[in-house]
Short mmCIF file of C-alpha atoms in Angstrom, two decimals:
data_model
loop_
_atom_site.label_atom_id
_atom_site.label_comp_id
_atom_site.label_asym_id
_atom_site.label_seq_id
_atom_site.Cartn_x
_atom_site.Cartn_y
_atom_site.Cartn_z
CA MET M 1 0.00 0.00 0.00
CA THR M 2 1.27 3.44 -0.83
CA ILE M 3 1.04 6.52 1.35
CA ALA M 4 -1.58 7.97 -1.00
CA GLU M 5 -3.68 4.79 -0.61
CA TYR M 6 -3.25 5.00 3.17
CA ASN M 7 -4.52 8.59 3.13
CA LYS M 8 -7.41 7.55 0.88
CA SER M 9 -8.31 4.77 3.35
CA VAL M 10 -8.47 7.37 6.12
CA ASP M 11 -10.81 9.52 4.02
CA ASP M 12 -12.96 6.59 2.87
CA PHE M 13 -13.31 4.43 5.98
CA SER M 14 -12.67 6.44 9.14
CA ASP M 15 -16.28 7.68 9.50
CA GLY M 16 -17.86 4.23 9.16
CA LEU M 17 -15.25 2.73 11.44
CA TYR M 18 -15.89 5.43 14.05
CA ARG M 19 -19.67 4.90 13.90
CA PHE M 20 -19.25 1.14 14.33
CA ILE M 21 -17.02 1.50 17.39
CA LEU M 22 -19.13 4.31 18.89
CA LYS M 23 -22.31 2.19 18.58
CA ASN M 24 -20.57 -0.54 20.55
CA ILE M 25 -18.90 1.38 23.37
CA LYS M 26 -20.91 4.64 23.63
CA ASP M 27 -17.90 6.78 24.49
CA GLU M 28 -16.72 9.27 21.90
CA GLU M 29 -13.22 9.71 23.33
CA LYS M 30 -12.59 5.97 23.62
CA ALA M 31 -13.93 5.46 20.11
CA LYS M 32 -11.53 8.09 18.79
CA ASP M 33 -8.65 6.41 20.64
CA ILE M 34 -9.55 3.04 19.14
CA ILE M 35 -9.70 4.48 15.64
CA GLN M 36 -6.36 6.21 16.12
CA ASP M 37 -4.79 2.98 17.41
CA THR M 38 -6.24 1.11 14.45
CA TYR M 39 -4.76 3.50 11.91
CA GLU M 40 -1.45 3.38 13.77
CA LYS M 41 -1.47 -0.43 13.44
CA LEU M 42 -2.21 -0.04 9.73
CA TRP M 43 0.67 2.42 9.38
CA ILE M 44 3.04 -0.04 11.03
CA ARG M 45 1.89 -2.80 8.65
CA ILE M 46 1.47 -0.56 5.58
CA SER M 47 3.71 -2.73 3.42
CA ASN M 48 1.83 -5.92 4.36
CA VAL M 49 -1.74 -4.74 3.67
CA SER M 50 -3.05 -4.24 0.16
CA TYR M 51 -5.47 -1.42 -0.53
CA GLU M 52 -8.10 -3.89 -1.74
CA LYS M 53 -8.22 -5.49 1.72
CA VAL M 54 -7.72 -2.39 3.85
CA LYS M 55 -11.39 -1.98 4.83
CA SER M 56 -11.58 -5.51 6.18
CA TYR M 57 -8.24 -5.06 7.96
CA LEU M 58 -9.38 -1.81 9.58
CA PHE M 59 -12.67 -3.22 10.87
CA THR M 60 -10.96 -6.36 12.15
CA ALA M 61 -8.21 -4.43 13.91
CA ALA M 62 -10.68 -1.92 15.39
CA TYR M 63 -12.96 -4.71 16.61
CA HIS M 64 -10.09 -6.51 18.35
CA THR M 65 -8.75 -3.27 19.82
CA MET M 66 -12.23 -2.49 21.16
CA ILE M 67 -12.54 -5.99 22.71
CA ASP M 68 -9.13 -5.60 24.36
CA MET M 69 -10.19 -2.23 25.81
CA ILE M 70 -13.49 -3.66 27.10
CA ARG M 71 -11.71 -6.57 28.78
CA LYS M 72 -9.19 -4.24 30.37
CA GLU M 73 -11.97 -2.01 31.71
CA LYS M 74 -13.90 -4.98 33.08
CA ARG M 75 -10.87 -5.99 35.12
CA GLN M 76 -10.65 -2.45 36.48
CA ASP M 77 -14.40 -2.11 37.09
CA ASN M 78 -14.51 -5.22 39.25
CA MET M 79 -12.48 -3.36 41.84
CA GLU M 80 -14.81 -0.37 42.05
CA LYS M 81 -18.10 -0.16 43.90
CA ILE M 82 -21.29 -0.18 41.91
CA ASN M 83 -23.42 2.95 41.99
CA ALA M 84 -27.12 2.06 42.11
CA ASP M 85 -28.11 5.37 40.50
CA MET M 86 -26.24 4.35 37.41
CA TYR M 87 -28.75 1.54 36.79
CA SER M 88 -31.92 3.59 37.20
CA HIS M 89 -33.33 5.98 34.68
CA THR M 90 -35.64 8.92 34.55
CA LYS M 91 -35.70 9.31 30.79
CA GLN M 92 -38.96 9.45 28.94
CA TYR M 93 -39.68 8.16 25.46
CA THR M 94 -38.43 10.57 22.82
CA GLY M 95 -38.15 8.45 19.68
CA ILE M 96 -38.17 5.01 18.14
CA SER M 97 -34.45 5.20 17.46
CA GLU M 98 -33.77 5.52 21.19
CA ILE M 99 -35.87 2.44 21.92
CA LEU M 100 -34.06 0.48 19.23
CA GLU M 101 -30.67 1.68 20.49
CA GLU M 102 -31.63 0.68 24.04
CA ALA M 103 -32.65 -2.77 22.81
CA VAL M 104 -29.41 -3.22 20.86
CA ASN M 105 -27.42 -2.19 23.95
CA LYS M 106 -29.02 -5.01 25.94
CA LEU M 107 -27.55 -7.61 23.57
CA PRO M 108 -24.40 -9.49 24.60
CA ASP M 109 -21.22 -8.01 23.11
CA ASP M 110 -20.78 -10.67 20.40
CA GLN M 111 -24.39 -10.47 19.24
CA ARG M 112 -24.39 -6.67 19.28
CA SER M 113 -21.21 -6.53 17.21
CA VAL M 114 -22.42 -8.92 14.51
CA ILE M 115 -25.85 -7.24 14.37
CA LEU M 116 -24.21 -3.84 13.93
CA LEU M 117 -21.82 -5.13 11.29
CA ARG M 118 -24.62 -6.85 9.36
CA ASP M 119 -27.56 -4.47 9.70
CA TYR M 120 -25.88 -1.10 10.21
CA GLU M 121 -22.70 -1.48 8.16
CA GLY M 122 -23.98 -3.99 5.55
CA TYR M 123 -21.23 -6.60 5.75
CA SER M 124 -21.78 -10.14 4.46
CA TYR M 125 -21.59 -13.16 6.75
CA ASP M 126 -18.13 -14.16 5.58
CA GLU M 127 -16.81 -10.60 5.99
CA ILE M 128 -18.21 -10.49 9.53
CA ALA M 129 -16.55 -13.83 10.24
CA ASP M 130 -13.21 -12.43 9.07
CA ILE M 131 -13.59 -9.28 11.14
CA THR M 132 -14.68 -10.96 14.38
CA GLY M 133 -12.66 -14.16 14.13
CA LEU M 134 -15.81 -16.29 14.40
CA ASN M 135 -16.77 -18.87 11.82
CA GLU M 136 -19.64 -18.15 9.46
CA SER M 137 -22.01 -20.52 11.29
CA GLN M 138 -21.38 -18.75 14.60
CA VAL M 139 -22.02 -15.40 12.94
CA LYS M 140 -25.36 -16.62 11.60
CA VAL M 141 -26.34 -18.04 15.00
CA TYR M 142 -25.41 -14.81 16.82
CA ILE M 143 -27.34 -12.72 14.30
CA TYR M 144 -30.37 -15.01 14.59
CA ARG M 145 -30.30 -14.97 18.40
CA GLY M 146 -29.79 -11.22 18.47
CA ARG M 147 -32.70 -10.62 16.13
CA MET M 148 -34.93 -12.96 18.13
CA PHE M 149 -34.05 -11.08 21.31
CA LEU M 150 -34.78 -7.75 19.63
CA LYS M 151 -38.09 -9.07 18.29
CA LYS M 152 -39.09 -10.30 21.73
CA TYR M 153 -37.85 -7.16 23.47
CA LEU M 154 -39.53 -4.75 21.09
CA GLY M 155 -42.68 -6.79 20.48
CA SER M 156 -44.87 -5.34 17.80
CA ILE M 157 -44.43 -1.79 16.56
CA GLU M 158 -47.93 -0.94 17.79
CA THR M 159 -46.95 -1.61 21.42
CA VAL M 160 -43.86 0.59 21.08
CA ILE M 161 -45.80 3.51 19.62
#
């Protein structure tokens, strides 16, 4: 990959990559850090990655960087006390997108990631398998289970509205 192709990959893929990570971790600063780390990894391996495969490489590297950060934070969070106010809410309904986002946030990490990659970013099953390191069958199962949970959680559209 040339430097011009690297710069083009930043222009072409950084927004989608940022949205994907932000949907998963809900923290703008951490999402920016993950994206920066991902592009740093690409820069280090610039001679080993072809431009045709850069999008897949970026999403895979960002996904794994995000998982590493989540695991690190879980180890740190176990040492802190839990604040009960953090688990209560006083928000009122303001839109269907908020309800859907709340439902997606209740999914386990693996299911949420594959649902976001498939339904929000439009990746195929085999591309999702490459990005997440799962096999294609696992991806299909996680997507199915995630969608069934969302269907059960949301019920019919009439009950939501």
